[in-house]
Coordinates of N, CA, C and O and ligand atoms in Angstrom, one line a residue:
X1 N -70.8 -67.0 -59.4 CA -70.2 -65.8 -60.0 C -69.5 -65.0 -58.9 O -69.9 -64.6 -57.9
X2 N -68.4 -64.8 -59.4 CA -67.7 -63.7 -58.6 C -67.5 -62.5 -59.1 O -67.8 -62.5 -60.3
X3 N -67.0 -60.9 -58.6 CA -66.4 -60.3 -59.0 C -64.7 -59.9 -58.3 O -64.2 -59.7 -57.2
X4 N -64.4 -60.0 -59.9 CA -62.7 -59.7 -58.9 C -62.1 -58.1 -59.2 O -61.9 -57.6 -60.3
X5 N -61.9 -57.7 -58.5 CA -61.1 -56.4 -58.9 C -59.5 -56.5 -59.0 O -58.7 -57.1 -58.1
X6 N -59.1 -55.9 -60.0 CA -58.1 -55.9 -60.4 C -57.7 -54.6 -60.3 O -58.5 -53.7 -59.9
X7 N -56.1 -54.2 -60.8 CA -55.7 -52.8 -60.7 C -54.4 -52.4 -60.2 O -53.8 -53.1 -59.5
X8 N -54.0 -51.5 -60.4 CA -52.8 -50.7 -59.4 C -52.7 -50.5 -58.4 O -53.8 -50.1 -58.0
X9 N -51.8 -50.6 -57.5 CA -51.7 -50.3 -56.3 C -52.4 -49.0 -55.9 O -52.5 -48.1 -56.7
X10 N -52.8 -48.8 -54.9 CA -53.6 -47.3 -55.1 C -54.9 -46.9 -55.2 O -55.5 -46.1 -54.5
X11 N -55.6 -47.9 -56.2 CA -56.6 -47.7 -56.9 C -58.3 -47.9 -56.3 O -59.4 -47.9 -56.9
X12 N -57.9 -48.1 -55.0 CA -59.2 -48.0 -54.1 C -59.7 -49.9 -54.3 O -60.8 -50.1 -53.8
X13 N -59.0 -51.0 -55.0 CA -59.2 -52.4 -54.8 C -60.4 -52.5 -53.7 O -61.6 -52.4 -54.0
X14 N -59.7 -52.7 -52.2 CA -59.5 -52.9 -51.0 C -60.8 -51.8 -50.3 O -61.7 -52.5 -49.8
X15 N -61.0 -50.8 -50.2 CA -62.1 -49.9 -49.7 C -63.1 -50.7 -50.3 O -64.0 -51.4 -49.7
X16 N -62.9 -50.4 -52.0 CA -63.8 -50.4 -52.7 C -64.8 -52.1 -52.7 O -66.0 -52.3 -52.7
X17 N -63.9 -52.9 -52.6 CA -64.4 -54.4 -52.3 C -65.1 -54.8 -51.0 O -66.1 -55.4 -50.9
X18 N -64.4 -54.3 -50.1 CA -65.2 -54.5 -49.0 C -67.0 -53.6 -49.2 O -68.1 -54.1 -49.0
X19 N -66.8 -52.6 -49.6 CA -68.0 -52.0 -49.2 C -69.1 -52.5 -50.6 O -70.3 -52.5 -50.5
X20 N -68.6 -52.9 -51.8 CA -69.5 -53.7 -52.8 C -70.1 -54.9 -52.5 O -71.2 -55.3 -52.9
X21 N -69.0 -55.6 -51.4 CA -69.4 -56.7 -50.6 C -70.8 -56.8 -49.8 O -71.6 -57.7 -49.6
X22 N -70.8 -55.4 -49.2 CA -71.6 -55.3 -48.0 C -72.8 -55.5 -48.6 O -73.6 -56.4 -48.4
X23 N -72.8 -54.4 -49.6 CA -73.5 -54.3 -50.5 C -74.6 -55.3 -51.3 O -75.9 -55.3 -51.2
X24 N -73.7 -56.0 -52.1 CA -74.0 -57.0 -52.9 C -74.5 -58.4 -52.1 O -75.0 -59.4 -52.6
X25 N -74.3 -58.1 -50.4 CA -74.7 -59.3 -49.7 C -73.5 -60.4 -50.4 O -73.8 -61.5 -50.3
X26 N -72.5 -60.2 -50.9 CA -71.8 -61.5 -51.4 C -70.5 -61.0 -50.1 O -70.4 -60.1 -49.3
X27 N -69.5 -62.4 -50.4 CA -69.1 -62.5 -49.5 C -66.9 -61.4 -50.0 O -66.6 -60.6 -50.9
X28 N -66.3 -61.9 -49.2 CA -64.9 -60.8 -49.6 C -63.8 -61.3 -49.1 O -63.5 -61.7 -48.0
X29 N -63.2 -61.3 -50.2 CA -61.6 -62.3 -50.0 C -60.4 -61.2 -50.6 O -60.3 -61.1 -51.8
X30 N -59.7 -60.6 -49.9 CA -58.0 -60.6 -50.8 C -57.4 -61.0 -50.8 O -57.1 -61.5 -49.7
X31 N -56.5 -61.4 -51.7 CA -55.6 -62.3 -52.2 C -54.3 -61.9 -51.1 O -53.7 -62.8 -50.5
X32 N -53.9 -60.5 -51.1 CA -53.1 -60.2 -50.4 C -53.0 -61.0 -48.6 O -52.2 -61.6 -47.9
X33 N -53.8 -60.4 -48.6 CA -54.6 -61.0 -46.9 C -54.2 -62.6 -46.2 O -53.6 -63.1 -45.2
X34 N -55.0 -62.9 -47.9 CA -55.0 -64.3 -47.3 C -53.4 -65.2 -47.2 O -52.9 -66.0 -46.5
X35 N -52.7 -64.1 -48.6 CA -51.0 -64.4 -48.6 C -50.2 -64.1 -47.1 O -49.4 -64.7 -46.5
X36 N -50.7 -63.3 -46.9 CA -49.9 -62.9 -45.4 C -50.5 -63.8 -44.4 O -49.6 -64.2 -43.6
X37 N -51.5 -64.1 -44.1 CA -52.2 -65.0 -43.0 C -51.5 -66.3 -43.2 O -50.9 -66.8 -42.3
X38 N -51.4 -67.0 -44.7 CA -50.9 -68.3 -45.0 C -49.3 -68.4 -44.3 O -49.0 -69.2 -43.5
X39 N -48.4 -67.2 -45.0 CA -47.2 -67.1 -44.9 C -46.6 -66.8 -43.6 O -45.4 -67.1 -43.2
X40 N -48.0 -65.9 -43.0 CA -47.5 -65.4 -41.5 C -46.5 -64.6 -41.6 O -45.5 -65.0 -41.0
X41 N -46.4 -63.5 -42.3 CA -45.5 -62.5 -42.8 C -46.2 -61.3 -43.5 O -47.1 -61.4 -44.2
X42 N -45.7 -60.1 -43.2 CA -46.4 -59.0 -44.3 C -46.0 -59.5 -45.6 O -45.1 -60.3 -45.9
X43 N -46.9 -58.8 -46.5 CA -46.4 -59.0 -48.0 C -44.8 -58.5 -48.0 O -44.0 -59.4 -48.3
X44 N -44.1 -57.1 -47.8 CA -43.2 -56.1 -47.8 C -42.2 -57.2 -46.9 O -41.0 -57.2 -46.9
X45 N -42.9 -58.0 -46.2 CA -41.3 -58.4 -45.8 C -41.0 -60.0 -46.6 O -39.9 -60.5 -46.4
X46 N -41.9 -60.9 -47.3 CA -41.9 -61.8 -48.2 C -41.0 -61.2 -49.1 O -39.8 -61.7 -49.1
X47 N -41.4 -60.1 -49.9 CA -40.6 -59.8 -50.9 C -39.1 -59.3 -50.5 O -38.2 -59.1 -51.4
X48 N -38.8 -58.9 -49.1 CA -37.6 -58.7 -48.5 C -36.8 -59.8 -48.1 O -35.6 -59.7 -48.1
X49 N -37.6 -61.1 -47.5 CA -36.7 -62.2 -47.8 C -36.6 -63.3 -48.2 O -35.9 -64.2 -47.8
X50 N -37.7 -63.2 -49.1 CA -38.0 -64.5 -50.2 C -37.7 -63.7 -51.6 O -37.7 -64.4 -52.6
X51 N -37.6 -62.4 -51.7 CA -38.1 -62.1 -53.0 C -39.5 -62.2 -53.9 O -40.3 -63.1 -53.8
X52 N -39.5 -61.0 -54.9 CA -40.5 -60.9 -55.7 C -41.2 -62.1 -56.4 O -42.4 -62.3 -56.7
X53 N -40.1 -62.9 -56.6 CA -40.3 -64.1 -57.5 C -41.1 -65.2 -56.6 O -42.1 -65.8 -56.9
X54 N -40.5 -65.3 -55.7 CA -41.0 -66.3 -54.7 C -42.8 -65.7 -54.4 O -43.8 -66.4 -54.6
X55 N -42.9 -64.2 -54.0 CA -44.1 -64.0 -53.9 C -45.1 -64.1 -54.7 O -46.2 -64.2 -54.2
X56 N -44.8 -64.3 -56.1 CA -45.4 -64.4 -57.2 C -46.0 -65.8 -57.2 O -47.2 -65.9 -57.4
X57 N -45.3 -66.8 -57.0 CA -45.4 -68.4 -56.8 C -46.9 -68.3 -55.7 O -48.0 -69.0 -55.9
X58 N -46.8 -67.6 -54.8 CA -47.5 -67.6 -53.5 C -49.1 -67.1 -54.4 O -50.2 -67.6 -54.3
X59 N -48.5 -66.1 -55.1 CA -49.7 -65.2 -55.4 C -50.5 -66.2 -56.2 O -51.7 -66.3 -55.9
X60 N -49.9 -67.2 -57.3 CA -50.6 -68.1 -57.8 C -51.4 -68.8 -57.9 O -52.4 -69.0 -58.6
X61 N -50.6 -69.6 -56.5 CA -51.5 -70.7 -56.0 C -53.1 -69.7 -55.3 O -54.2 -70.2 -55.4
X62 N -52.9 -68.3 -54.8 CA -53.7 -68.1 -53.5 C -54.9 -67.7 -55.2 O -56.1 -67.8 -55.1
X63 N -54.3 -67.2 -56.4 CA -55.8 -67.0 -57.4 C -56.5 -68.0 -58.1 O -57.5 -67.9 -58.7
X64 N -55.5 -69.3 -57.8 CA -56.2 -70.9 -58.2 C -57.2 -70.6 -57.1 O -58.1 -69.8 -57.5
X65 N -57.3 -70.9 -55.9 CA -57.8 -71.4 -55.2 C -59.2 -70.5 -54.8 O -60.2 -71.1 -54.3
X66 N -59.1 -68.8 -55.3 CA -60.1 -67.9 -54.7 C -60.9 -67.9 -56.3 O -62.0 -67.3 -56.5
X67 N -59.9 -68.6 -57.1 CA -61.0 -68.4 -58.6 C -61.9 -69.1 -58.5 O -62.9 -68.7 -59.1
X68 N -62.1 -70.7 -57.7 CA -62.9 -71.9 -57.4 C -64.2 -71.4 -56.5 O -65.1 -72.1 -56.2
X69 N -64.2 -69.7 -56.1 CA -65.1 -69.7 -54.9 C -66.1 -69.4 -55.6 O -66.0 -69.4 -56.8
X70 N -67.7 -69.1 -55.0 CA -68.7 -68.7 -56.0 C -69.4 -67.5 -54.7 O -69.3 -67.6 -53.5
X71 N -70.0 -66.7 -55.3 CA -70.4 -64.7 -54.2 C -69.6 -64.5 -53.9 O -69.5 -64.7 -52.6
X72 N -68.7 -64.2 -54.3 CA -67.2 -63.2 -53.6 C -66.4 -62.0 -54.6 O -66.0 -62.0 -55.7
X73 N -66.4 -60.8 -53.5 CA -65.9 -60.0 -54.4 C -64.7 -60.5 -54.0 O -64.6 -61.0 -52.8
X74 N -63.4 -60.4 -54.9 CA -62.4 -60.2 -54.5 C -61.0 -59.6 -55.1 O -60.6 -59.6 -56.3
X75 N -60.6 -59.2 -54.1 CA -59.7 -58.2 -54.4 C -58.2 -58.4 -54.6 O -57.6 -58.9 -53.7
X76 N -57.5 -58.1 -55.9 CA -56.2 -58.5 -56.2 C -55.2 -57.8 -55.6 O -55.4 -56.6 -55.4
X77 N -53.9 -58.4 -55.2 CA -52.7 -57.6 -56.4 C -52.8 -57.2 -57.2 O -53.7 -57.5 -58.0
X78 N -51.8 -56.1 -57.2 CA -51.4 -55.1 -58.8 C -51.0 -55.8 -59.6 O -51.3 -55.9 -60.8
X79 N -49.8 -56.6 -58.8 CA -49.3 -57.4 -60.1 C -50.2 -58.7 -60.9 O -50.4 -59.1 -62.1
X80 N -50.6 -58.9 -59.7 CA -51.4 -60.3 -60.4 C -51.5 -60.6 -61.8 O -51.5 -61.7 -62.2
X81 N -51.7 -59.5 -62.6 CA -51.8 -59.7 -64.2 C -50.7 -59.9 -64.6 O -50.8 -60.0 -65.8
X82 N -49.4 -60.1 -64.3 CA -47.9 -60.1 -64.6 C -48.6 -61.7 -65.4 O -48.7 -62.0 -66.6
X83 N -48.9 -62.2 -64.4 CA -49.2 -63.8 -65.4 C -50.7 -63.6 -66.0 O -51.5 -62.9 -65.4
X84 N -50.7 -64.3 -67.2 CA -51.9 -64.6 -67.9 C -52.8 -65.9 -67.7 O -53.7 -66.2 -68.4
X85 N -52.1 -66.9 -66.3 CA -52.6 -67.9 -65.9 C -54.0 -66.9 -64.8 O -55.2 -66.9 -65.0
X86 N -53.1 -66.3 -63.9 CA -53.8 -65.7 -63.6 C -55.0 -65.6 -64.0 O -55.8 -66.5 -63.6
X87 N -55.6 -64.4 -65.0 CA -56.0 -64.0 -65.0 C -57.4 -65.1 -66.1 O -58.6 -65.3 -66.0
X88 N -56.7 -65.5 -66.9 CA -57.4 -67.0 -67.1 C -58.1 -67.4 -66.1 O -59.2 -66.8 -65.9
X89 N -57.6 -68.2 -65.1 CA -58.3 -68.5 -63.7 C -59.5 -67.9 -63.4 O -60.5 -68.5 -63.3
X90 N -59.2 -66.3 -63.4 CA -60.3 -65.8 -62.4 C -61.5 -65.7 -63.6 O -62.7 -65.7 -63.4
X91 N -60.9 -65.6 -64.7 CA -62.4 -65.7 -65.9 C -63.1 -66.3 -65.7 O -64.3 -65.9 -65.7
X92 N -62.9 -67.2 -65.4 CA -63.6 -68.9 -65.1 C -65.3 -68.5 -64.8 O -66.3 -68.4 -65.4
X93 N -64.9 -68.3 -63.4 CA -65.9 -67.5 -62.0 C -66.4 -66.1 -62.3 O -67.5 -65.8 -61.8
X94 N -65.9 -65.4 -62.7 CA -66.1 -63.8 -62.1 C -66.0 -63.0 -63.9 O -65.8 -63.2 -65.1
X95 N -66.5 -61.9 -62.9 CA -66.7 -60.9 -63.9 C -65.1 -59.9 -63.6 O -64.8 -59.8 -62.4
X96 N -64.3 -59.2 -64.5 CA -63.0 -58.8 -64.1 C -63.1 -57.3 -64.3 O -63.3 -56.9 -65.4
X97 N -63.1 -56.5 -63.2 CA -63.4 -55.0 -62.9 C -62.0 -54.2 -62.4 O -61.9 -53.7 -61.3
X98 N -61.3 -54.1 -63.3 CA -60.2 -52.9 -63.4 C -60.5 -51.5 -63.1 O -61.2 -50.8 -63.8
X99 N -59.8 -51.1 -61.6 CA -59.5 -50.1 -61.4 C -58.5 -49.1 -61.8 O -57.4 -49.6 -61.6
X100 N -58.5 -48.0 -62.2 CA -57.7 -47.2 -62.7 C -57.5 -45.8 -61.7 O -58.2 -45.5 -60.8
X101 N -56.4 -45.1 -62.0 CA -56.3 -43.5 -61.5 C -55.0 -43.5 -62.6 O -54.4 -44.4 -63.2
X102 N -55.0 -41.8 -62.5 CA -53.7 -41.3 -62.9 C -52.7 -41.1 -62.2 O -53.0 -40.5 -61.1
X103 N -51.6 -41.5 -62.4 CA -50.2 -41.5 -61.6 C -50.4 -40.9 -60.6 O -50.7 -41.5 -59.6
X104 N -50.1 -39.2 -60.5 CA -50.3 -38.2 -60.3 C -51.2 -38.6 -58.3 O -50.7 -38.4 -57.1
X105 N -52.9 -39.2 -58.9 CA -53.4 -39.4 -57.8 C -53.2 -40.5 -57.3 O -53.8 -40.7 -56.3
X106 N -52.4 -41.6 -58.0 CA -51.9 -42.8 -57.2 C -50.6 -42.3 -56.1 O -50.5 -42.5 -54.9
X107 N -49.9 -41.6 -56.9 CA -49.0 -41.3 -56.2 C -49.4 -40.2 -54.8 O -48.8 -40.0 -53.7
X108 N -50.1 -39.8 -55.2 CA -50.9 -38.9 -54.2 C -51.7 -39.6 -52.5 O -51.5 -39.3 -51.3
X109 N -52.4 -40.5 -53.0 CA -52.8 -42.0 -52.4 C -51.4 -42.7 -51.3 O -51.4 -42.7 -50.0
X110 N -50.8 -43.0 -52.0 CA -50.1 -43.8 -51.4 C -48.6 -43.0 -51.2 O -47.6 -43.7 -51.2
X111 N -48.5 -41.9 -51.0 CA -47.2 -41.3 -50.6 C -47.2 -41.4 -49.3 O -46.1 -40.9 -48.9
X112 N -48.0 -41.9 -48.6 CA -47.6 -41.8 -46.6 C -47.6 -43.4 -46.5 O -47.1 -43.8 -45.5
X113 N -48.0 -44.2 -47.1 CA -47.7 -45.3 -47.1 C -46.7 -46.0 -46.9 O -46.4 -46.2 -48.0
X114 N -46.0 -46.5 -46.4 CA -44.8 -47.7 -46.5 C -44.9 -49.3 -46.3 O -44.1 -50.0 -45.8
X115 N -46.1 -49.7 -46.8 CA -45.8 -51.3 -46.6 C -45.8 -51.7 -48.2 O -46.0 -52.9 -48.4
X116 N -45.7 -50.8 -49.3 CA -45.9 -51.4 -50.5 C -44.1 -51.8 -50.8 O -43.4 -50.9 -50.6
X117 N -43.4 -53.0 -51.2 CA -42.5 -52.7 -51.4 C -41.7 -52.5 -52.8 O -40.5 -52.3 -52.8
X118 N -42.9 -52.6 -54.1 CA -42.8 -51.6 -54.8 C -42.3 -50.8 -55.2 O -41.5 -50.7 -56.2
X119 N -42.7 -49.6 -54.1 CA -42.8 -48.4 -54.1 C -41.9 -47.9 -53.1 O -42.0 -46.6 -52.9
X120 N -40.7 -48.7 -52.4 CA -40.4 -48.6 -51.7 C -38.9 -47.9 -52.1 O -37.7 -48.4 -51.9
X121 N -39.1 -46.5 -52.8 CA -37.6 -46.0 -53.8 C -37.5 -44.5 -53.5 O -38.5 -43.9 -53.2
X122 N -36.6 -44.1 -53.7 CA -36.6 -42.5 -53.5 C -37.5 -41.8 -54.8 O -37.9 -40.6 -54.6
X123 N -37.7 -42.5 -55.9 CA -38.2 -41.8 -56.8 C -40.1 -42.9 -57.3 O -40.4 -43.5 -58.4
X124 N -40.9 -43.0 -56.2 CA -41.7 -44.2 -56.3 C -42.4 -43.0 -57.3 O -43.4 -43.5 -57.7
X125 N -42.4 -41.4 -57.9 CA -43.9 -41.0 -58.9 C -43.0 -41.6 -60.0 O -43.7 -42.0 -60.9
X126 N -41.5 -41.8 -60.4 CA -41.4 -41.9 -61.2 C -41.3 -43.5 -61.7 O -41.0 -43.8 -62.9
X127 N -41.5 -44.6 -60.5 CA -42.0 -45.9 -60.6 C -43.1 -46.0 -60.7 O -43.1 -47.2 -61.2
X128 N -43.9 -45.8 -60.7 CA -45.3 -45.2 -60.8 C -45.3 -45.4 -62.4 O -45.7 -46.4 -63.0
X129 N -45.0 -44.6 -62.7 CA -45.5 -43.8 -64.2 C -45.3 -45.6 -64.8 O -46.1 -46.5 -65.1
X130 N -43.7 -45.6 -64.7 CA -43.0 -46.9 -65.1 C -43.9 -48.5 -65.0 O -44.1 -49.5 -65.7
X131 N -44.1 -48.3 -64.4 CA -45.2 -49.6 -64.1 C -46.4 -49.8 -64.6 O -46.8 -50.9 -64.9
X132 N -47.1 -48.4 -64.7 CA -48.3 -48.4 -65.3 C -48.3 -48.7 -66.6 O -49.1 -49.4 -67.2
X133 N -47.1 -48.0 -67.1 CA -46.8 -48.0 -68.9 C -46.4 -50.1 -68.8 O -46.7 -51.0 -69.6
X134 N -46.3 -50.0 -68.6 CA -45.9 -51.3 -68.5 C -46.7 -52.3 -68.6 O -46.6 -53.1 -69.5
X135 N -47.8 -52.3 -67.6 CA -48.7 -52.9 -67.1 C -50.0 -52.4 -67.6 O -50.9 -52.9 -66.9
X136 N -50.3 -51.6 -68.8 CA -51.6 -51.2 -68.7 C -52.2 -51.6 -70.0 O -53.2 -50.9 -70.4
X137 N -51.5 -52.8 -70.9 CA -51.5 -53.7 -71.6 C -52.4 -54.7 -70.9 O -53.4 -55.0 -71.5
X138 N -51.8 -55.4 -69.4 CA -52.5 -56.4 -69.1 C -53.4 -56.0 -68.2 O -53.8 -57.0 -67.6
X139 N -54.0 -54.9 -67.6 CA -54.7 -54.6 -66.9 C -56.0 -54.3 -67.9 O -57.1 -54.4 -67.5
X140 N -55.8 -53.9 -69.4 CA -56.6 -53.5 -70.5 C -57.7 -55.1 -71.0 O -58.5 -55.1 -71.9
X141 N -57.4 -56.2 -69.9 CA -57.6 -57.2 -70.1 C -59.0 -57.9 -69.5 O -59.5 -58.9 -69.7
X142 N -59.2 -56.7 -68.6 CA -60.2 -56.6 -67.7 C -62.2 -56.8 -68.4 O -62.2 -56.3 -69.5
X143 N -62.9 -57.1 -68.1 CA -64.0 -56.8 -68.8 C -64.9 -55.4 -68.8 O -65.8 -55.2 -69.6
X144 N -64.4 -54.5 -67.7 CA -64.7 -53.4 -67.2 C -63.3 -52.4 -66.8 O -62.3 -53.1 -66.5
X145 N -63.1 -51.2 -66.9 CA -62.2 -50.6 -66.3 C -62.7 -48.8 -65.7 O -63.3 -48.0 -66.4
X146 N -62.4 -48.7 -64.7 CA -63.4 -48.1 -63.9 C -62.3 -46.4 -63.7 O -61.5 -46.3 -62.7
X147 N -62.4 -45.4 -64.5 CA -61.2 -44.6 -63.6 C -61.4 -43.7 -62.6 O -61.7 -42.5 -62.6
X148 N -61.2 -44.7 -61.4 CA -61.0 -43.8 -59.9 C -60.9 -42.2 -59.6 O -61.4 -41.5 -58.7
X149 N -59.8 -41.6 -60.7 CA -58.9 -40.6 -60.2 C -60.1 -39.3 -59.3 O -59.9 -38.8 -58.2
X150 N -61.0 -39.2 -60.2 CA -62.2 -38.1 -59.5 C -63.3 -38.4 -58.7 O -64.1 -37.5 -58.4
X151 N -63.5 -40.2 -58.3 CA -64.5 -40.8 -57.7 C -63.8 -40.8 -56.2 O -62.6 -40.8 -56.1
X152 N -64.7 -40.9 -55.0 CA -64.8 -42.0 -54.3 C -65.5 -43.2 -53.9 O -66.6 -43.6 -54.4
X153 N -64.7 -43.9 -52.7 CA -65.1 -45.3 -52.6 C -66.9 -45.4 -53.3 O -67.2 -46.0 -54.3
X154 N -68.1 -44.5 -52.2 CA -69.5 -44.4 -52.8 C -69.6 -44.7 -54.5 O -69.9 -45.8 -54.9
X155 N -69.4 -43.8 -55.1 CA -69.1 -43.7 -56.2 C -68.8 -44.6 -57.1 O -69.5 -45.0 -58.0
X156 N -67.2 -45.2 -56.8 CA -67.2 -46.4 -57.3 C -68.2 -47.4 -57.4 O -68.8 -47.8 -58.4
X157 N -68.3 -47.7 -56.3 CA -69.1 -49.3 -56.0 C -70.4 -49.0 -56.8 O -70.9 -49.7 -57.6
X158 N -70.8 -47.7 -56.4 CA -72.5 -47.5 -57.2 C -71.8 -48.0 -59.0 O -72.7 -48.7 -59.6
X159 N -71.1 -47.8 -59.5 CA -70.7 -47.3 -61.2 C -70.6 -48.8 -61.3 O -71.1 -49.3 -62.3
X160 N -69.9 -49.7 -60.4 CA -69.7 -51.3 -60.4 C -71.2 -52.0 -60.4 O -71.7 -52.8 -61.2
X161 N -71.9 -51.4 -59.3 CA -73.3 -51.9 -59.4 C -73.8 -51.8 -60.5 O -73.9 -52.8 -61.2
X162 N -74.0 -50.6 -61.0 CA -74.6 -50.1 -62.8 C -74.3 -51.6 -63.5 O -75.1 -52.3 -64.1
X163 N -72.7 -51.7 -63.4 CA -72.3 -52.5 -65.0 C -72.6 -53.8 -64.5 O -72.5 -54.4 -65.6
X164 N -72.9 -54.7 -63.4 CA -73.0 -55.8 -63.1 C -74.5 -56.0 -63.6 O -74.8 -57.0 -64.2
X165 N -75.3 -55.1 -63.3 CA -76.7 -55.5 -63.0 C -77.3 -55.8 -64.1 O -78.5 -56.1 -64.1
Ligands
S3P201 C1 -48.1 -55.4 -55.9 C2 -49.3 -54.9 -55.3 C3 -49.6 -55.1 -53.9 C4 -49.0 -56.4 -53.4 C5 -47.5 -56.4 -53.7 C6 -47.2 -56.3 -55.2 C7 -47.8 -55.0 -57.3 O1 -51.0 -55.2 -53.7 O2 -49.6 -57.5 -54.0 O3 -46.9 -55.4 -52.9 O4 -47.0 -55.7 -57.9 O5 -48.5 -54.1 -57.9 P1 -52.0 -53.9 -53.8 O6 -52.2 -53.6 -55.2 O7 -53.2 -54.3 -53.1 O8 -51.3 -52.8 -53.1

């Protein structure tokens, strides 16, 4: 069994996985991570000169391969749900734990940031909003959805422990 977190950029994924990990005694993989280690490139500069599409290919293969694992939290891309292979996949293994926030504190989150390239626009609260509306069809796909906006990291993981146990 695994757990995967799923979610928006922003949404505490990455804190929140590592420290459920510790936790849970299981073990902790990101997808993103292991994309950049394989590629030897940041994510932000993949999509700068391979493009989105190309990244997406990358992202694929790297959720075939982390859905096969067994004690692993692990932590997605935002987009990852763009495919429904995806997310098929990770059913298989794991329990699927959707993180949430409101724009507002996503954008709040990640306004000093620059490696998302996303977000990388003069108007990223009003990509923000745009994305979520978008996306929160397939993120609604999750078995769990958890809303961050008033938690932290503590917090979360304890609310994840509750619904697993
Ligand atoms: C993306 C989210 C990013 C990363 C890439 C694309 C997205 O991961 O995979 O920049 O499409 O939402 P995080 O959600 O970990 O920031």
């Amino acid at each position: 069994m695994n757990i995967i977190l799923l979610g928006f950029m922003g949404t505490g994924k990455t804190s929140v996985g590592k420290k459920l990990s510790g936790k849970l005694s299981m073990h902790y993989i990101d997808t993103d991570e292991m994309i950049e280690k394989e590629v030897k490139l940041e994510i932000w500069r993949i999509f700068a000169e391979f493009g989105e599409q190309y990244f997406r290919e990358i992202e694929k293969k790297a959720i075939e391969k982390v859905s096969k694992l067994d004690n692993y939290v692990i932590s997605t891309g935002g987009g990852m749900v763009l495919f429904e292979e995806n997310i098929k996949n990770l059913k298989k293994h794991g329990k699927l734990i959707c993180l949430t926030a409101s724009p507002e504190e996503i954008y709040k989150r990640i306004e000093k940031e620059t490696h998302r390239p996303l977000l990388k626009t003069p108007d990223a609260k009003t990509k923000i909003r745009e994305l979520l509306k978008l996306r929160a069809p397939l993120y609604a796909k999750a078995d769990h959805i958890i809303d961050t906006t008033n938690l932290n990291v503590d917090e979360v993981v304890e609310k994840i422990e509750k619904l697993i146990r």
